[in-house]
Coordinates of N, CA and C in Angstrom, one line a residue:
M1 N 28.9 17.9 25.6 CA 29.5 18.4 26.9 C 29.0 17.4 28.0
N2 N 30.0 16.9 28.7 CA 29.6 15.9 29.7 C 30.4 16.3 31.0
Y3 N 29.7 16.8 32.0 CA 30.3 17.1 33.3 C 29.8 16.1 34.3
S4 N 30.7 15.5 35.0 CA 30.3 14.6 36.1 C 30.4 15.5 37.3
V5 N 29.2 15.7 38.0 CA 29.2 16.7 39.1 C 29.0 15.9 40.4
T6 N 29.4 16.6 41.4 CA 29.1 16.2 42.8 C 28.4 17.4 43.5
S7 N 27.7 17.1 44.5 CA 27.1 18.2 45.3 C 27.4 18.2 46.7
S8 N 27.2 19.3 47.4 CA 27.5 19.4 48.8 C 26.7 20.7 49.3
R9 N 26.9 21.0 50.5 CA 26.3 22.2 51.1 C 27.4 22.9 51.9
D10 N 27.5 24.2 51.7 CA 28.5 25.0 52.5 C 28.0 25.3 53.9
E11 N 28.9 26.0 54.7 CA 28.5 26.2 56.1 C 27.5 27.3 56.3
I12 N 27.2 28.1 55.2 CA 26.2 29.1 55.4 C 24.8 28.8 54.8
G13 N 24.8 27.6 54.1 CA 23.5 27.2 53.6 C 23.3 27.0 52.1
Y14 N 24.2 27.5 51.3 CA 24.1 27.3 49.9 C 24.3 25.8 49.5
L15 N 23.5 25.4 48.5 CA 23.8 24.1 47.9 C 24.9 24.3 46.9
L16 N 25.8 23.4 46.8 CA 26.9 23.5 45.8 C 26.9 22.4 44.8
T17 N 27.3 22.8 43.6 CA 27.4 21.8 42.5 C 28.9 22.0 42.0
H18 N 29.7 20.9 42.1 CA 31.1 21.0 41.7 C 31.2 20.3 40.3
Y19 N 31.9 21.1 39.4 CA 32.0 20.6 38.0 C 33.5 20.2 37.7
G20 N 34.4 20.7 38.4 CA 35.8 20.5 38.0 C 36.2 21.7 37.1
E21 N 36.9 21.4 36.1 CA 37.4 22.5 35.2 C 36.5 22.7 34.0
I22 N 36.4 23.9 33.4 CA 35.6 24.1 32.2 C 36.3 23.4 31.1
K23 N 35.6 22.7 30.3 CA 36.1 21.8 29.2 C 36.3 22.6 27.9
A24 N 37.2 22.2 27.1 CA 37.5 22.9 25.8 C 36.2 23.0 25.0
E25 N 35.4 21.9 24.9 CA 34.2 21.9 24.1 C 33.1 22.8 24.7
S26 N 33.3 23.4 25.9 CA 32.3 24.3 26.4 C 32.7 25.8 26.1
C27 N 33.8 26.0 25.4 CA 34.2 27.3 25.0 C 33.9 27.6 23.6
D28 N 33.6 28.9 23.3 CA 33.3 29.3 21.9 C 34.5 29.9 21.2
Y29 N 34.2 30.4 20.0 CA 35.3 30.9 19.2 C 35.9 32.2 19.8
N30 N 35.3 32.8 20.8 CA 36.0 33.9 21.5 C 36.9 33.4 22.7
G31 N 36.9 32.1 22.9 CA 37.8 31.5 23.9 C 37.2 31.6 25.3
H32 N 35.9 31.9 25.4 CA 35.3 31.8 26.7 C 34.1 30.9 26.8
L33 N 33.6 30.7 28.0 CA 32.5 29.8 28.2 C 31.3 30.2 27.4
N34 N 30.8 29.3 26.5 CA 29.7 29.5 25.7 C 28.4 29.7 26.5
E35 N 27.5 30.6 26.1 CA 26.3 30.8 27.0 C 25.4 29.5 27.0
G36 N 25.3 28.8 26.0 CA 24.5 27.6 26.0 C 25.1 26.5 27.0
H37 N 26.4 26.4 27.0 CA 27.1 25.5 27.9 C 26.9 26.0 29.4
A38 N 27.0 27.3 29.6 CA 26.7 27.9 30.9 C 25.4 27.5 31.4
L39 N 24.4 27.6 30.5 CA 23.0 27.2 30.9 C 22.9 25.7 31.3
V40 N 23.6 24.9 30.4 CA 23.5 23.4 30.7 C 24.2 23.2 32.1
M41 N 25.3 23.8 32.3 CA 26.0 23.6 33.6 C 25.1 24.0 34.8
L42 N 24.5 25.2 34.6 CA 23.6 25.6 35.7 C 22.3 24.8 35.8
S43 N 21.9 24.2 34.7 CA 20.8 23.3 34.9 C 21.1 22.1 35.7
L44 N 22.4 21.7 35.8 CA 22.8 20.6 36.7 C 22.8 21.1 38.1
A45 N 22.9 22.4 38.4 CA 22.7 23.0 39.7 C 21.3 22.9 40.1
T46 N 20.4 23.1 39.1 CA 18.9 23.0 39.3 C 18.7 21.5 39.8
D47 N 19.3 20.6 39.2 CA 19.2 19.2 39.6 C 19.6 19.0 41.0
T48 N 20.7 19.7 41.5 CA 21.1 19.6 42.9 C 20.0 20.0 43.8
I49 N 19.3 21.1 43.5 CA 18.1 21.5 44.3 C 17.0 20.5 44.2
L50 N 16.7 20.0 43.0 CA 15.6 19.0 42.9 C 15.9 17.8 43.7
D51 N 17.2 17.3 43.6 CA 17.6 16.2 44.4 C 17.3 16.4 45.9
A52 N 17.6 17.6 46.4 CA 17.5 18.0 47.8 C 16.0 18.0 48.2
I53 N 15.1 18.2 47.3 CA 13.7 18.3 47.7 C 12.9 17.1 47.3
K54 N 13.6 16.0 47.2 CA 13.0 14.7 46.9 C 12.5 14.5 45.5
L55 N 13.0 15.3 44.6 CA 12.7 15.1 43.2 C 13.9 14.6 42.4
D56 N 14.6 13.7 43.0 CA 15.7 13.0 42.3 C 15.1 11.9 41.5
A57 N 15.8 11.1 40.8 CA 15.3 10.1 39.9 C 14.3 9.2 40.6
A58 N 14.7 8.7 41.8 CA 13.8 7.8 42.5 C 12.5 8.5 42.9
G59 N 12.6 9.7 43.4 CA 11.4 10.5 43.8 C 10.5 10.8 42.7
R60 N 11.1 11.1 41.5 CA 10.2 11.4 40.4 C 9.5 10.1 40.0
E61 N 10.2 9.0 40.0 CA 9.5 7.8 39.6 C 8.4 7.4 40.6
Q62 N 8.8 7.4 41.9 CA 7.9 7.0 43.0 C 6.6 7.9 43.0
L63 N 6.8 9.2 42.8 CA 5.7 10.1 42.9 C 5.0 10.4 41.6
N64 N 5.6 9.9 40.5 CA 5.1 10.2 39.2 C 4.9 11.8 39.0
F65 N 5.9 12.5 39.5 CA 5.8 13.9 39.6 C 7.2 14.5 39.2
S66 N 7.2 15.7 38.6 CA 8.5 16.3 38.3 C 8.3 17.8 38.4
A67 N 9.4 18.5 37.9 CA 9.4 20.0 37.9 C 9.9 20.4 36.5
F68 N 9.1 21.2 35.8 CA 9.5 21.7 34.5 C 10.0 23.2 34.6
T69 N 11.0 23.5 33.9 CA 11.4 24.9 33.9 C 10.5 25.7 33.0
V70 N 10.0 26.8 33.5 CA 9.1 27.7 32.7 C 9.8 29.0 32.3
Q71 N 10.8 29.4 33.1 CA 11.5 30.6 32.7 C 12.9 30.6 33.3
N72 N 13.9 31.0 32.5 CA 15.3 31.2 32.9 C 15.7 32.6 32.6
N73 N 16.5 33.2 33.4 CA 17.2 34.4 33.1 C 18.7 34.3 33.4
L74 N 19.5 34.4 32.4 CA 21.0 34.3 32.6 C 21.6 35.7 32.6
Y75 N 22.5 35.9 33.5 CA 23.3 37.1 33.7 C 24.7 36.8 33.5
Y76 N 25.4 37.4 32.6 CA 26.8 37.1 32.4 C 27.6 38.2 33.2
R77 N 28.5 37.7 34.0 CA 29.3 38.6 34.9 C 30.8 38.7 34.5
A78 N 31.4 37.6 34.2 CA 32.8 37.5 33.8 C 33.0 36.3 32.9
E79 N 34.1 36.4 32.2 CA 34.4 35.3 31.3 C 35.0 34.1 32.0
G80 N 34.5 32.9 31.6 CA 35.1 31.7 32.0 C 35.9 31.1 30.9
H81 N 37.0 30.4 31.3 CA 37.9 29.9 30.3 C 38.2 28.4 30.5
E82 N 38.6 27.8 29.4 CA 39.0 26.4 29.4 C 40.0 26.2 30.6
G83 N 39.8 25.1 31.3 CA 40.7 24.7 32.4 C 40.4 25.4 33.7
Q84 N 39.5 26.4 33.7 CA 39.2 27.1 35.0 C 38.3 26.3 35.9
A85 N 38.7 26.1 37.1 CA 37.9 25.3 38.0 C 36.7 26.1 38.5
V86 N 35.5 25.5 38.4 CA 34.3 26.3 38.8 C 33.3 25.4 39.6
F87 N 32.4 26.1 40.3 CA 31.3 25.4 41.0 C 30.1 26.3 41.0
A88 N 29.0 25.8 41.3 CA 27.7 26.6 41.4 C 27.3 26.7 42.8
Q89 N 26.7 27.8 43.2 CA 26.2 28.1 44.5 C 24.7 28.3 44.3
S90 N 23.8 27.6 45.0 CA 22.4 27.6 44.7 C 21.5 27.9 45.9
Q91 N 20.4 28.6 45.7 CA 19.5 28.9 46.8 C 18.1 29.0 46.3
V92 N 17.1 28.6 47.2 CA 15.7 28.8 46.9 C 15.4 30.2 47.2
L93 N 14.7 30.9 46.3 CA 14.3 32.3 46.6 C 12.9 32.3 47.2
A94 N 12.0 31.6 46.6 CA 10.6 31.6 47.0 C 9.9 30.4 46.4
F95 N 8.7 30.1 46.9 CA 7.9 29.0 46.4 C 6.4 29.2 46.8
D96 N 5.6 28.5 46.1 CA 4.2 28.5 46.5 C 3.7 27.0 46.2
E97 N 2.4 26.8 46.1 CA 1.9 25.4 46.0 C 2.4 24.7 44.7
K98 N 2.7 25.5 43.6 CA 3.0 24.9 42.4 C 4.3 25.4 41.8
R99 N 4.9 26.5 42.3 CA 6.0 27.1 41.7 C 7.2 27.1 42.6
L100 N 8.4 27.2 42.0 CA 9.7 27.2 42.8 C 10.6 28.1 42.1
R101 N 11.1 29.2 42.8 CA 12.1 30.1 42.2 C 13.4 29.8 42.9
M102 N 14.4 29.7 42.0 CA 15.8 29.5 42.6 C 16.8 30.4 41.9
F103 N 18.0 30.5 42.4 CA 19.0 31.3 41.9 C 20.3 30.5 42.0
H104 N 21.1 30.6 40.9 CA 22.4 29.9 40.9 C 23.5 30.9 40.5
R105 N 24.7 30.7 41.0 CA 25.8 31.5 40.6 C 26.9 30.5 40.2
L106 N 27.5 30.6 39.0 CA 28.7 29.9 38.6 C 29.9 30.7 39.0
L107 N 30.7 30.1 39.9 CA 31.8 30.9 40.4 C 33.2 30.2 40.1
D108 N 34.2 31.0 40.0 CA 35.6 30.5 39.9 C 35.9 29.9 41.3
A109 N 36.4 28.7 41.2 CA 36.6 27.9 42.5 C 37.9 28.4 43.2
N110 N 38.7 29.2 42.6 CA 39.9 29.7 43.2 C 39.7 31.1 43.9
D111 N 39.0 32.0 43.2 CA 38.9 33.3 43.8 C 37.5 33.8 44.0
G112 N 36.5 33.0 43.7 CA 35.1 33.3 44.0 C 34.5 34.3 43.0
T113 N 35.1 34.6 41.9 CA 34.6 35.5 40.9 C 33.3 34.9 40.3
V114 N 32.2 35.7 40.3 CA 31.0 35.2 39.7 C 31.1 35.3 38.2
L115 N 30.9 34.2 37.5 CA 31.0 34.2 36.1 C 29.6 34.3 35.4
V116 N 28.6 33.6 35.9 CA 27.3 33.6 35.4 C 26.3 33.4 36.5
E117 N 25.2 34.1 36.4 CA 24.1 33.9 37.3 C 22.8 33.5 36.6
L118 N 22.0 32.7 37.2 CA 20.8 32.2 36.6 C 19.7 32.2 37.6
E119 N 18.6 32.9 37.3 CA 17.3 32.8 38.1 C 16.4 31.9 37.3
C120 N 15.8 31.0 38.0 CA 15.0 29.9 37.3 C 13.7 29.8 38.0
L121 N 12.6 29.6 37.2 CA 11.3 29.4 37.7 C 10.9 28.0 37.3
M122 N 10.5 27.2 38.2 CA 10.1 25.8 37.9 C 8.6 25.7 38.3
L123 N 7.9 24.8 37.6 CA 6.5 24.5 37.9 C 6.4 23.0 38.2
G124 N 5.7 22.7 39.3 CA 5.4 21.3 39.6 C 4.5 20.7 38.6
V125 N 4.8 19.4 38.2 CA 4.0 18.8 37.1 C 3.7 17.3 37.5
D126 N 2.4 17.0 37.5 CA 1.9 15.7 37.6 C 2.2 15.0 36.3
M127 N 3.0 14.0 36.3 CA 3.5 13.3 35.1 C 2.4 12.5 34.4
A128 N 1.4 12.0 35.2 CA 0.3 11.2 34.6 C -0.5 12.1 33.7
A129 N -0.8 13.3 34.2 CA -1.7 14.2 33.5 C -0.9 15.2 32.6
R130 N 0.4 15.3 32.9 CA 1.3 16.2 32.3 C 0.8 17.6 32.3
R131 N 0.3 18.0 33.5 CA -0.2 19.3 33.8 C 0.4 19.8 35.1
A132 N 0.4 21.1 35.3 CA 0.8 21.7 36.5 C 0.0 21.2 37.7
A133 N 0.6 21.0 38.8 CA 0.0 20.5 39.9 C 0.7 20.9 41.2
A134 N 0.0 20.9 42.3 CA 0.6 21.2 43.6 C 1.7 20.2 43.9
W135 N 2.7 20.7 44.6 CA 3.8 19.8 45.0 C 3.2 18.7 45.9
P136 N 3.6 17.4 45.7 CA 3.3 16.4 46.7 C 3.7 16.8 48.1
E137 N 3.0 16.3 49.1 CA 3.3 16.7 50.5 C 4.8 16.6 50.9
E138 N 5.4 15.5 50.6 CA 6.8 15.3 51.0 C 7.7 16.3 50.2
V139 N 7.4 16.6 49.0 CA 8.2 17.6 48.3 C 8.0 19.0 48.8
A140 N 6.7 19.3 49.1 CA 6.4 20.7 49.7 C 7.1 20.8 51.0
E141 N 7.1 19.8 51.8 CA 7.8 19.9 53.1 C 9.3 20.0 52.9
A142 N 9.9 19.3 51.9 CA 11.3 19.4 51.7 C 11.7 20.8 51.1
I143 N 10.8 21.4 50.3 CA 11.1 22.7 49.8 C 11.0 23.7 51.0
A144 N 10.0 23.6 51.8 CA 9.9 24.5 53.0 C 11.1 24.4 53.9
T145 N 11.6 23.2 54.1 CA 12.8 23.0 55.0 C 14.0 23.6 54.4
L146 N 14.2 23.4 53.1 CA 15.4 24.0 52.4 C 15.3 25.5 52.4
A147 N 14.1 26.0 52.1 CA 13.9 27.5 52.1 C 14.2 28.1 53.5
Q148 N 13.7 27.4 54.5 CA 13.9 27.9 55.9 C 15.4 27.9 56.2
S149 N 16.1 26.8 55.8 CA 17.5 26.7 56.1 C 18.3 27.8 55.3
Q150 N 17.8 28.4 54.3 CA 18.5 29.4 53.5 C 17.9 30.8 53.7
N151 N 17.0 30.9 54.6 CA 16.3 32.2 54.8 C 17.2 33.4 55.2
T152 N 18.4 33.1 55.7 CA 19.3 34.2 56.1 C 20.3 34.6 55.0
L153 N 20.2 33.8 53.9 CA 21.1 34.1 52.8 C 20.6 35.4 52.1
P154 N 21.6 36.2 51.6 CA 21.1 37.5 51.0 C 20.4 37.2 49.7
V155 N 19.4 38.0 49.4 CA 18.7 37.9 48.1 C 19.7 38.5 47.0
P156 N 20.0 37.8 46.0 CA 20.9 38.3 45.0 C 20.4 39.6 44.3
D157 N 21.3 40.5 44.0 CA 20.9 41.7 43.4 C 20.0 41.6 42.1
N158 N 20.3 40.6 41.3 CA 19.6 40.4 40.1 C 18.3 39.6 40.3
A159 N 18.0 39.1 41.4 CA 16.8 38.3 41.6 C 15.6 39.2 41.4
G160 N 14.6 38.7 40.7 CA 13.4 39.5 40.4 C 13.5 40.5 39.3
Q161 N 14.6 40.6 38.6 CA 14.7 41.5 37.5 C 13.8 41.1 36.4
A162 N 13.5 39.9 36.2 CA 12.6 39.4 35.1 C 11.6 38.4 35.5
I163 N 11.8 37.8 36.7 CA 10.8 36.8 37.2 C 10.1 37.4 38.4
A164 N 8.8 37.5 38.3 CA 8.1 38.2 39.4 C 7.2 37.3 40.3
K165 N 6.9 36.1 39.9 CA 6.0 35.3 40.7 C 6.7 33.9 40.9
P166 N 6.5 33.3 42.1 CA 5.9 33.9 43.3 C 6.8 35.0 43.9
A167 N 6.2 35.9 44.6 CA 6.9 37.1 45.1 C 8.0 36.7 46.1
L168 N 9.0 37.5 46.1 CA 10.1 37.3 47.1 C 9.5 37.8 48.4
G169 N 9.9 37.0 49.5 CA 9.5 37.3 50.9 C 9.7 38.7 51.2

């Protein structure tokens, strides 16, 4: 599965990841979006957030720092089908010195139907030590700026159903 994505930001603060249409190879024998492919698609939305907080490829190399996923929770809301135009809507839920919680929704680009939701917990990692570490200053500042810009967004109903730390504001 190969999706070429673009990203943007909407007028109320969500980061957006644009995929185009669901590809045939992303659909299973039931004719709908396969759960593994949904996770891969939403992991690209995680990359949209990481790019926004200075952990894009250049930032990871310069800082010798990255973020590793330690927990994901997927929620399936509606079927996605081959040829359906979709995009992801992403927000930061909470963060602390080493952790970052985010939430993504995969939506139908035509009517806004939520197809899949993903709550994700990331851990900052010093790549030299390959151990959890505090966010570098410029990353911590970028996370705080993004979180502040999204602080009026509603907390998704499913947020916190399985991931408890760091606590929601």
